Coordinates of C-alpha atoms in Angstrom, one line a residue:
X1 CA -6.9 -1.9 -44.3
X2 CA -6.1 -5.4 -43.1
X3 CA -2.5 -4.8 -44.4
X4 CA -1.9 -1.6 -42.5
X5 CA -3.9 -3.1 -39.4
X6 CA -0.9 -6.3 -39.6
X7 CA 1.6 -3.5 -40.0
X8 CA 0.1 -1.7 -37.1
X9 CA 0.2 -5.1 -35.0
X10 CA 4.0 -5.3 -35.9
X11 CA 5.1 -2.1 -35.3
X12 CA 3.4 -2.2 -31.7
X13 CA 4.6 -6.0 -31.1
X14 CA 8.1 -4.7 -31.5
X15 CA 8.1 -1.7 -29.3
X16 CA 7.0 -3.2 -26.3
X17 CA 3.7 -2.9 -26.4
X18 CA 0.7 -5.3 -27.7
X19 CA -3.3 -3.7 -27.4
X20 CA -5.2 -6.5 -29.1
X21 CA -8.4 -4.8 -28.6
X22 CA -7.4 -2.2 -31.1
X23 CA -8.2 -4.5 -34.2
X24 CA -11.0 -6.3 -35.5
X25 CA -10.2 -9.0 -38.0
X26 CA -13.0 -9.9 -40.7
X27 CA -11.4 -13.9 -40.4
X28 CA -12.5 -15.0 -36.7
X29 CA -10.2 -17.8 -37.0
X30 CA -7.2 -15.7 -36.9
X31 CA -5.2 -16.5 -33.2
X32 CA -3.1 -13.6 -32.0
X33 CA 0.8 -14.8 -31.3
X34 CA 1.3 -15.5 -26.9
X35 CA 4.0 -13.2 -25.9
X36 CA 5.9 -14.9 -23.1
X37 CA 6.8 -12.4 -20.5
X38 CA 10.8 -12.9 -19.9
X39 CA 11.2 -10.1 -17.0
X40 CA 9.4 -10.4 -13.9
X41 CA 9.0 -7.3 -12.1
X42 CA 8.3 -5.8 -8.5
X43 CA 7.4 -1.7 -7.4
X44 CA 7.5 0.2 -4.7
X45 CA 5.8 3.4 -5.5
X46 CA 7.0 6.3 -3.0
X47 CA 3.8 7.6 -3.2
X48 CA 3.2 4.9 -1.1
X49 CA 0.6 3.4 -3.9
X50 CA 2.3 0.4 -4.7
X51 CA 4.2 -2.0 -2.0
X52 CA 6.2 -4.6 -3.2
X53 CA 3.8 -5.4 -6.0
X54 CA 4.4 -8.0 -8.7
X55 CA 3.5 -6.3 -12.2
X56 CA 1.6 -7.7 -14.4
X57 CA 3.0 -6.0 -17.9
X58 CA 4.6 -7.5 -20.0
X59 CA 8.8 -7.0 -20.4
X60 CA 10.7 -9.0 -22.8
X61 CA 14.1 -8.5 -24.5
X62 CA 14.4 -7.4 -28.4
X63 CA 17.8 -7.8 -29.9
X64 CA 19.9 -5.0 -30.3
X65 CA 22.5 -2.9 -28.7
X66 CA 21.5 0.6 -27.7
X67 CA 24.1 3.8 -26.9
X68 CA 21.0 5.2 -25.2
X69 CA 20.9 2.5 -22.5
X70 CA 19.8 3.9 -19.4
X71 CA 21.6 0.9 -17.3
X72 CA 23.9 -1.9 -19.0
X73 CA 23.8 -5.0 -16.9
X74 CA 27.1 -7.4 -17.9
X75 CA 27.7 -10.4 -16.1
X76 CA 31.1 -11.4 -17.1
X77 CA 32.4 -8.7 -14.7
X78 CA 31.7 -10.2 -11.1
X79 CA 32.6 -9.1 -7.7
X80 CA 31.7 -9.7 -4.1
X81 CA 29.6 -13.0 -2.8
X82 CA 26.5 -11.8 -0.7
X83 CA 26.2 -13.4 3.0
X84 CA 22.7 -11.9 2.9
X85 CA 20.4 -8.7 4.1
X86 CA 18.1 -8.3 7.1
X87 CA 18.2 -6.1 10.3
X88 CA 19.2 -6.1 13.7
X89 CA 16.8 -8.1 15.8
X90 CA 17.4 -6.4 19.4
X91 CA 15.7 -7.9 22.5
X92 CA 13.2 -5.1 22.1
X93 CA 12.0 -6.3 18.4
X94 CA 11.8 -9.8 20.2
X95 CA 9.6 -8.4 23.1
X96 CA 7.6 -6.7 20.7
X97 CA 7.0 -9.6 18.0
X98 CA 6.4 -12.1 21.5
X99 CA 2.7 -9.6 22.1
X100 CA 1.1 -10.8 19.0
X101 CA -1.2 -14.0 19.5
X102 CA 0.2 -17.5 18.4
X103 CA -1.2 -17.6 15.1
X104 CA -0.3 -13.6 14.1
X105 CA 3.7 -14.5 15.6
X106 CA 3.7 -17.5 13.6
X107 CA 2.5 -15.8 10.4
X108 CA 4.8 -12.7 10.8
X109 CA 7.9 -15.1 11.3
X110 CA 7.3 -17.0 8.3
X111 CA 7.1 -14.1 6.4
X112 CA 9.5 -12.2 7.3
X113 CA 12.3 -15.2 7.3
X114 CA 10.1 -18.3 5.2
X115 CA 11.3 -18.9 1.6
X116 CA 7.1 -19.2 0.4
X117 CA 5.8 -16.9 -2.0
X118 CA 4.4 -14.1 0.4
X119 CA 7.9 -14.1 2.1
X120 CA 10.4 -11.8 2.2
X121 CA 13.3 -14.0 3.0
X122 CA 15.7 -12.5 5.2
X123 CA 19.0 -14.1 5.4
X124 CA 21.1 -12.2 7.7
X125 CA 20.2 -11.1 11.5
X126 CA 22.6 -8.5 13.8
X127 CA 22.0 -9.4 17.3
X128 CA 23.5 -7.6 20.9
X129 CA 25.5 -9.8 23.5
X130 CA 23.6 -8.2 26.1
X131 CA 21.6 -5.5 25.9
X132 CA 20.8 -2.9 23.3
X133 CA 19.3 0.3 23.6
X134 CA 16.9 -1.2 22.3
X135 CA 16.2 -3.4 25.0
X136 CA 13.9 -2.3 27.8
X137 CA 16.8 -2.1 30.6
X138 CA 20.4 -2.4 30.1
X139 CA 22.2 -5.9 30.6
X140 CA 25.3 -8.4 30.3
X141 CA 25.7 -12.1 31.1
X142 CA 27.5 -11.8 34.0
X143 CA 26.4 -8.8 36.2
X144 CA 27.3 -8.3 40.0
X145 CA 26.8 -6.8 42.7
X146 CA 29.1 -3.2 42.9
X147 CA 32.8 -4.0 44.3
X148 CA 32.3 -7.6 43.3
X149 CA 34.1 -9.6 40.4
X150 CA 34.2 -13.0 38.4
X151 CA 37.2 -13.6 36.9
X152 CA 36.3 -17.4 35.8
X153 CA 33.0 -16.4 34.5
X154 CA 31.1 -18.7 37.2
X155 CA 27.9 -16.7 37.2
X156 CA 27.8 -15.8 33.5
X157 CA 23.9 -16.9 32.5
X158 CA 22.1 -16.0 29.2
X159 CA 18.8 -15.8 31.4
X160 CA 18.1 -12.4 30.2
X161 CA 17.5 -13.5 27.2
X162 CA 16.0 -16.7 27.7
X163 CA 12.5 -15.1 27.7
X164 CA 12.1 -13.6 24.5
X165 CA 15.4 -13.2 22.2
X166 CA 16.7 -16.7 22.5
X167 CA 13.5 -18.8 21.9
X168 CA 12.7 -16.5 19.0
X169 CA 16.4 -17.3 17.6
X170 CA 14.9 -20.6 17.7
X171 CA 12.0 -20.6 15.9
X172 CA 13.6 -18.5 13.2
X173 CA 16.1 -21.1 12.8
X174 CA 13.6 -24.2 12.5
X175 CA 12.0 -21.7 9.6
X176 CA 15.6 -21.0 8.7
X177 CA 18.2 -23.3 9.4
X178 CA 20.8 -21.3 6.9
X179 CA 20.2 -17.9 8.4
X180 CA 23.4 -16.1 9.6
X181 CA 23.9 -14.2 13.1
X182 CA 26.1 -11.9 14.1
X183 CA 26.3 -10.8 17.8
X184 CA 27.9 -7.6 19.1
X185 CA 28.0 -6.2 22.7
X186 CA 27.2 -2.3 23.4
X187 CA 29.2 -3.0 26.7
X188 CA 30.9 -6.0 28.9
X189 CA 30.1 -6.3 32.3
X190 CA 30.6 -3.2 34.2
X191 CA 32.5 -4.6 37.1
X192 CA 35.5 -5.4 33.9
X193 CA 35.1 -1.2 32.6
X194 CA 37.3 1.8 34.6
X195 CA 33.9 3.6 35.2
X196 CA 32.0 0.8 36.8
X197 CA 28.7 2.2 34.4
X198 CA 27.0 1.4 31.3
X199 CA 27.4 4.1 29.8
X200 CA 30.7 4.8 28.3
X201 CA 34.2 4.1 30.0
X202 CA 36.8 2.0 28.5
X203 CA 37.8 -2.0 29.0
X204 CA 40.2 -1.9 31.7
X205 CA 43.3 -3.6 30.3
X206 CA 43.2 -6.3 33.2
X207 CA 40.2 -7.8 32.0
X208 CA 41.3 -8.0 28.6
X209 CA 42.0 -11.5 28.8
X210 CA 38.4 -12.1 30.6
X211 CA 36.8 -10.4 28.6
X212 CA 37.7 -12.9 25.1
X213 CA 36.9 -15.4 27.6
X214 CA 33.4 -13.8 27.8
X215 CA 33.0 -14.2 24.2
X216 CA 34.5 -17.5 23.7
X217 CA 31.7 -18.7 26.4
X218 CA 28.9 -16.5 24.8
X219 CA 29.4 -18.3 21.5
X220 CA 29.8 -21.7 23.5
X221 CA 26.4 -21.0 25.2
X222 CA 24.4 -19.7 22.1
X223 CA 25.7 -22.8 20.6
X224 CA 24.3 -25.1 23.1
X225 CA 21.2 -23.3 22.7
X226 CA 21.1 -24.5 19.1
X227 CA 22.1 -21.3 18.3
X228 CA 25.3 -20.5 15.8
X229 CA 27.4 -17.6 16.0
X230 CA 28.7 -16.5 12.4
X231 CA 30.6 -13.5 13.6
X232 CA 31.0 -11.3 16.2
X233 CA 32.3 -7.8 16.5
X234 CA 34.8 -6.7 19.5
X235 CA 32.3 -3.5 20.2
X236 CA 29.1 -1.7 18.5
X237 CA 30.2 1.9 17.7
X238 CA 33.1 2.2 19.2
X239 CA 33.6 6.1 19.3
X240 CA 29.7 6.8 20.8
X241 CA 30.4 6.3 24.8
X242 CA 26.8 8.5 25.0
X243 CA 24.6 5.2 24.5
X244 CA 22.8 3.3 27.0
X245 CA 25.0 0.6 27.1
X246 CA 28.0 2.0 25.6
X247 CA 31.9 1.5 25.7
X248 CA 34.3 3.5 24.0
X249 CA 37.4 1.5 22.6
X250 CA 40.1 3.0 20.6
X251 CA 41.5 1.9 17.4
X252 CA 45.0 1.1 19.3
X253 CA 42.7 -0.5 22.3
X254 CA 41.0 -2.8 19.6
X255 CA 43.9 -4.0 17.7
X256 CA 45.1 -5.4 21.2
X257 CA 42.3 -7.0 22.7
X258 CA 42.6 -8.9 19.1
X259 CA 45.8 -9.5 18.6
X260 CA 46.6 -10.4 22.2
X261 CA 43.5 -12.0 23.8
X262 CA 40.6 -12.1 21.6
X263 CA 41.8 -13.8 18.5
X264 CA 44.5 -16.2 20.3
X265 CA 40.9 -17.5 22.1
X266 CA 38.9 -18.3 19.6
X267 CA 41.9 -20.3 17.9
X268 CA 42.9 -22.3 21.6
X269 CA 38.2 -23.3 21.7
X270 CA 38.4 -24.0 17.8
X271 CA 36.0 -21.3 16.9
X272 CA 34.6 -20.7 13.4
X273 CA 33.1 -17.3 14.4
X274 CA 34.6 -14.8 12.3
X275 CA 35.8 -11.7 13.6
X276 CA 34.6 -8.5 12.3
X277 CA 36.2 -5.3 13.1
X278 CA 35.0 -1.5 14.0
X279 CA 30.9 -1.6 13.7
X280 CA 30.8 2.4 13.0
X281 CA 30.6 5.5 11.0
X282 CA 31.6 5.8 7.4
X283 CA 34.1 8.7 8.2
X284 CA 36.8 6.9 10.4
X285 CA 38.0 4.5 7.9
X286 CA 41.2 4.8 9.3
X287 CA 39.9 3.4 12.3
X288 CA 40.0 0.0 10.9
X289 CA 43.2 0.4 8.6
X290 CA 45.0 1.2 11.6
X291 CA 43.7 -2.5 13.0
X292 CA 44.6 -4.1 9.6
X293 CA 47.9 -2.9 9.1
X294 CA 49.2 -4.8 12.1
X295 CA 49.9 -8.0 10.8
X296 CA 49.1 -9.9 13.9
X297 CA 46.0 -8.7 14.6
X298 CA 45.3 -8.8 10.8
X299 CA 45.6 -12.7 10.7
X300 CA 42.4 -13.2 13.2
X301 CA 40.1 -10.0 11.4
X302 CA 37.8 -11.2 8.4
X303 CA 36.6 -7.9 7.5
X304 CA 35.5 -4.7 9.0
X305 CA 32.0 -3.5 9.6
X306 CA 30.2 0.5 9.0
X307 CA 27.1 2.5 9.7
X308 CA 26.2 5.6 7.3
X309 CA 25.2 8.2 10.3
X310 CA 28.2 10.3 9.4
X311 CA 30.6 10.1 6.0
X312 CA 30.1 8.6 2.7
X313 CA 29.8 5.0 2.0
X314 CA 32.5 5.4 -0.8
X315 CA 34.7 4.9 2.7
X316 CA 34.0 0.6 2.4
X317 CA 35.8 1.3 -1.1
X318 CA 38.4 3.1 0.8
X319 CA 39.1 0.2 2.9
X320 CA 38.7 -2.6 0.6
X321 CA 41.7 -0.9 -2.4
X322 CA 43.8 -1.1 1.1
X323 CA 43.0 -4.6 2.0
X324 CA 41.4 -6.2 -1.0
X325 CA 41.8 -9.6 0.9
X326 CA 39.1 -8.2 3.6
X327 CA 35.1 -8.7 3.6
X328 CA 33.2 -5.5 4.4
X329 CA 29.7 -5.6 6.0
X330 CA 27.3 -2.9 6.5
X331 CA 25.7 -3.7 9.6
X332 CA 23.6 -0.4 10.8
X333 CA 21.1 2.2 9.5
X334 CA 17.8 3.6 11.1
X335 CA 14.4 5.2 10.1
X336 CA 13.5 7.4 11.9
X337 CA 10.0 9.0 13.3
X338 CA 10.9 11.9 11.7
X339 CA 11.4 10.6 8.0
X340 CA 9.2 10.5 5.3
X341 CA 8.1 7.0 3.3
X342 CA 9.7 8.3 0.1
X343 CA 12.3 10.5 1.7
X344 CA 14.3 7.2 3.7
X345 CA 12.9 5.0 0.9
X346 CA 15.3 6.8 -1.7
X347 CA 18.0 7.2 0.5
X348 CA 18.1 4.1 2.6
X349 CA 17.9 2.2 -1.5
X350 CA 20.8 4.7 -2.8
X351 CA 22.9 4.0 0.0
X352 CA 22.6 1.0 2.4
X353 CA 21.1 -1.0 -0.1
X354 CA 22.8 0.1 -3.8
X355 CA 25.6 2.5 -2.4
X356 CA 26.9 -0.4 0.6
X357 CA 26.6 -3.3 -1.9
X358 CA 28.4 -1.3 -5.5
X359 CA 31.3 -0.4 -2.5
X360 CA 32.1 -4.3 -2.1
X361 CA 29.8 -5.2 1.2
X362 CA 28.9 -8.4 1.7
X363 CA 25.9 -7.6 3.5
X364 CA 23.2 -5.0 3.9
X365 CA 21.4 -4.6 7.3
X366 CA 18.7 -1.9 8.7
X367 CA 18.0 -1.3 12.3
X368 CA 15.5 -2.8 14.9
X369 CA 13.1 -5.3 13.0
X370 CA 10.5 -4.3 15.5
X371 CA 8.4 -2.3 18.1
X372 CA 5.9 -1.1 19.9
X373 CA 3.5 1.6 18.4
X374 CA 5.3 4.3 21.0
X375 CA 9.0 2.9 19.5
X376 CA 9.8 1.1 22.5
X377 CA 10.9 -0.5 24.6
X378 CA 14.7 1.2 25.1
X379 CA 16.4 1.7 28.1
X380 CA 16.8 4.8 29.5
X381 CA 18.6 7.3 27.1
X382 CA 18.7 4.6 24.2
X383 CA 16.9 5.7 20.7
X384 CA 13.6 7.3 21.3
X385 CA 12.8 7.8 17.4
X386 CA 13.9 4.4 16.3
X387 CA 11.4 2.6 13.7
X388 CA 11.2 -1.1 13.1
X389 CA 10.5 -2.6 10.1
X390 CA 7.5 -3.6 11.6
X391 CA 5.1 -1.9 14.4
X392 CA 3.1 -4.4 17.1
X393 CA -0.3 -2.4 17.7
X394 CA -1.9 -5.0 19.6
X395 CA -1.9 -8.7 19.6
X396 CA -3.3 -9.5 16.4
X397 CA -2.7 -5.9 14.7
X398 CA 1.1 -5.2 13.1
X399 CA 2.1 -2.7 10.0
X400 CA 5.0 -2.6 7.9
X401 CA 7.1 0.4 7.7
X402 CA 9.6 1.6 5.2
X403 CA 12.8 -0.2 6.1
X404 CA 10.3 -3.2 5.2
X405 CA 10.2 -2.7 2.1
X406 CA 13.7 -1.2 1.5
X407 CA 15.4 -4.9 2.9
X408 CA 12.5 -6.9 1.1
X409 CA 13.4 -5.8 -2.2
X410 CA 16.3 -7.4 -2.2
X411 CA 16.2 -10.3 0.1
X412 CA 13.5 -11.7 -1.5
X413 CA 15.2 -12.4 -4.7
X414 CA 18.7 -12.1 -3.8
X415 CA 20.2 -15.4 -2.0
X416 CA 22.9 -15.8 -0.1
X417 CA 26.1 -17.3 -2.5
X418 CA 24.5 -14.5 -5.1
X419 CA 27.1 -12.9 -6.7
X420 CA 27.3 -8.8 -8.0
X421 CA 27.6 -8.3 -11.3
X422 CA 28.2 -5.4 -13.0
X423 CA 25.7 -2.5 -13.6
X424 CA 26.2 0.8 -14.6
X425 CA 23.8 4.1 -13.3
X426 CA 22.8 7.4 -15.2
X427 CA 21.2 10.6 -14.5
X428 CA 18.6 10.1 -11.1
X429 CA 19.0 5.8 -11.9
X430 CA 20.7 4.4 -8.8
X431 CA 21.6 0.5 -9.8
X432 CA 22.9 -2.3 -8.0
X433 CA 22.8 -5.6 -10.3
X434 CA 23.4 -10.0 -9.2
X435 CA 23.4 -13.5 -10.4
X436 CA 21.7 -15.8 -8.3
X437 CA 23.1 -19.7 -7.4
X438 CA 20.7 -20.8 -9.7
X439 CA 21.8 -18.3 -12.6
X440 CA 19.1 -15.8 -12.4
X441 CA 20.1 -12.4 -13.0
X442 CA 18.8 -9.4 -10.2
X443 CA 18.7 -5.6 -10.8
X444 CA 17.3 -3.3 -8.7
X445 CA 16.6 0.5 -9.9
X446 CA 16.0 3.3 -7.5
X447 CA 15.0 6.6 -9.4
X448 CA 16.5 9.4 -7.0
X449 CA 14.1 12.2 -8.5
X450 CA 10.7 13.2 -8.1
X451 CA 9.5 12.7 -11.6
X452 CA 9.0 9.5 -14.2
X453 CA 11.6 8.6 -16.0
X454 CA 12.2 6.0 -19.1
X455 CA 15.0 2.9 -18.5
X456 CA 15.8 1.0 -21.3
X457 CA 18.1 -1.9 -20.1
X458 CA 20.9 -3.9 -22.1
X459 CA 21.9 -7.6 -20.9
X460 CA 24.2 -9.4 -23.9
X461 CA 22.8 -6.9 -26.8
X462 CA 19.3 -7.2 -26.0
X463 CA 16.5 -4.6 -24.7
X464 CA 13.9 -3.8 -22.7
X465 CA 12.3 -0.9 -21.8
X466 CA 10.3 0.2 -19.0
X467 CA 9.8 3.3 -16.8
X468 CA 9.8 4.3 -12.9
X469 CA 7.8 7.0 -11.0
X470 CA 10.6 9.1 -8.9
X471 CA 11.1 7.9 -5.5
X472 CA 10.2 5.0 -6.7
X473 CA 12.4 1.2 -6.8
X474 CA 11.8 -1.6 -9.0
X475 CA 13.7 -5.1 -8.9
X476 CA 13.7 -6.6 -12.4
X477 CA 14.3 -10.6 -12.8
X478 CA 15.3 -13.0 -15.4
X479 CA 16.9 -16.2 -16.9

């Protein structure tokens, strides 16, 4: 009996699993072998059971090599360096966050952008230059009275923001000094636009010029503020003049505010701020090859920039076999009030967070970090179904929504300067795979169906197995 009870222990040892209350052993002296855990693991159950929960089995590899392999992680195929993932923290998400009490701000903040244990460690914000519809009225630096105009940019004032946005920049920052921003406008000033509104109209081609200017001091001003500027982009969604603000500027339009004004003015104030073309839809991908062909305008452009609320993000692949040489950055998704948990969990994991990042972006963003419990504030006509990462009930009340968990599952253990690696998917297992700075290797698994489903993983012919509820995402760590 003791001999088949060992053999028992073995056989069980070696598949994964080890219940030591199953035996009883006549010699009380005998010390059961520690297993050391070697894969740290994190679930989000879209039965909305588990959230971001550390768990507490034990996963370790077993040599061999196995043609079953659900996913094969390799790490000696590498591609794209990751800037970082977060959201878009609009004026509204500041106004939002600035109703909690002291103490419930503070603690939010550092959990949300602190590198502690209970943080989720974004690295990357979108911000607007301006207003947003996601701000509670629409805005530029440098509005006037109708029939007036300010050529020299005398009155330009980041006021509006100096209430909320700006001094929340700040205290990110001071929590982390590394993050990176990058700033797009929904419109200029509407005294420099041929419709004199916020909505819609084109750049009028005299203001061209003025308007790089516009930039050039935005970037100046933010800096003075102790605020950097990694990037900008000319205009957010280009082809949707229906926002509140909005501007629509044409692929030929864009290429010649760059070539011409935009990118000739960063060089004369000796700006680092990359630019970033397009900011829009994953069917016009021809929108910014047309921009990159032109070689002039192609010397100032560092990449191009897409949201998923029309095409296929197989389009950043598109783009990238065209112009290898340029970065790609998916800089827009929303949940909406009309989702599910486990319906926007699966997709927003399969493709803004797996689907952006296996099509060579550099970053991953959702929408609005935060609002109000009515999804406000917006301006008049902006997004009315928006949902934040995070809702402000009262002053010391918040929740944490699904695009929470759908950033935090990444961010929190994948750094910026952490490289992809290669991963491979089968069946309903969406993969995205990385190596950290300090060597650790990162995959996340998002199982696209609605039922269990065994995943035996292979990193340098060895195994471990595990298994994922459907709709469900795991992110599996080790050495």
């Amino acid at each position: 009996m003791f001999l088949f009870s060992i053999f028992s222990w073995i056989v069980m040892f070696f598949n994964g699993s080890l219940y030591t209350d199953a035996f009883s052993f006549s010699n009380s002296s005998f010390q059961y072998p520690v297993i050391e855990n070697k894969v740290d693991f994190w679930v989000t159950n879209g039965n909305r059971s588990i959230y971001l929960q550390k768990q507490n089995g034990i996963l370790t590899f077993q040599s061999g090599k196995s043609e079953s392999a659900n996913i094969q992680v390799d790490d000696s195929h590498t591609y794209q360096t990751i800037d970082g993932f977060g959201y878009t923290l609009t004026g509204g998400s500041a106004q939002s966050i600035n109703k909690l009490n002291s103490q419930k701000r503070k603690e939010l903040l550092q959990e949300l952008f602190g590198n502690n244990e209970n943080s989720i460690k974004i690295s990357y914000l979108r911000i607007s230059i301006g207003a947003s519809d996601l701000n509670a009225t629409p805005f530029t630096y440098n509005d006037l009275p109708a029939g007036q105009t300010d050529v020299s940019l005398c009155q330009f004032s980041l006021l509006p923001d100096k209430d909320d946005l700006i001094p929340m920049l700040k205290e990110i920052i001071a929590i982390n000094p590394h993050i990176k921003i990058l700033a797009t406008p929904w419109s200029p000033p509407t005294w420099m636009k041929n419709n004199n509104s916020f909505i819609g109209g084109s750049l009028k081609p005299e203001y061209y010029g003025v308007y790089a200017a516009y930039f050039v001091k935005y970037i100046q001003k933010m800096k003075d503020e102790g605020i950097s500027i990694s990037a900008i982009t000319p205009q957010n969604e280009p082809l949707h003049p229906g926002n509140n603000p909005s501007m629509f500027m044409s692929a030929e339009q864009q290429a010649s505010f760059i070539k011409e004004y935009l990118g000739p003015a960063f060089v004369t104030a000796n700006l680092s701020t990359k630019i970033i073309i397009y900011d829009h839809n994953c069917d016009r991908p021809d929108y910014p090859m047309s921009i990159l062909k032109d070689p002039i305008a192609n010397a100032f452009i560092d990449g191009s920039a897409f949201h998923l609320y029309a095409g296929d993000i197989s389009a950043l692949t598109t783009v990238h076999d065209a112009y290898p040489n340029k970065n790609l950055y998916f800089t827009e998704q929303y949940t909406g009030t009309s989702g599910t948990f486990v319906g926007d969990l699966k997709w927003h994991m399969k493709n803004v967070i797996i689907g952006s990042m296996r099509n060579w972006s550099k970053v991953a963003l959702e929408w609005n970090l935060a609002n109000d419990a009515n999804f406000g504030p917006h301006t008049l006509g902006g997004c009315t179904t928006c949902k934040g990462a995070i809702t402000i009930n009262s002053s010391d009340s918040y929740e944490r929504n699904v695009s929470y968990y759908i950033i935090a599952h990444v961010s929190k253990f994948v750094p910026p300067g952490s490289v992809r690696i290669a991963s491979t998917q089968k069946g309903n297992i969406n993969s995205i795979a990385f190596k950290t700075p300090a060597g650790k290797k990162v995959l996340i698994l998002e199982n696209d169906g609605d039922a269990n489903e065994k995943c035996t993983i292979e990193f340098n012919q060895k195994l471990f197995s595990t298994s994922l509820d459907g709709g469900s995402v795991a992110t599996f760590i080790w050495n």
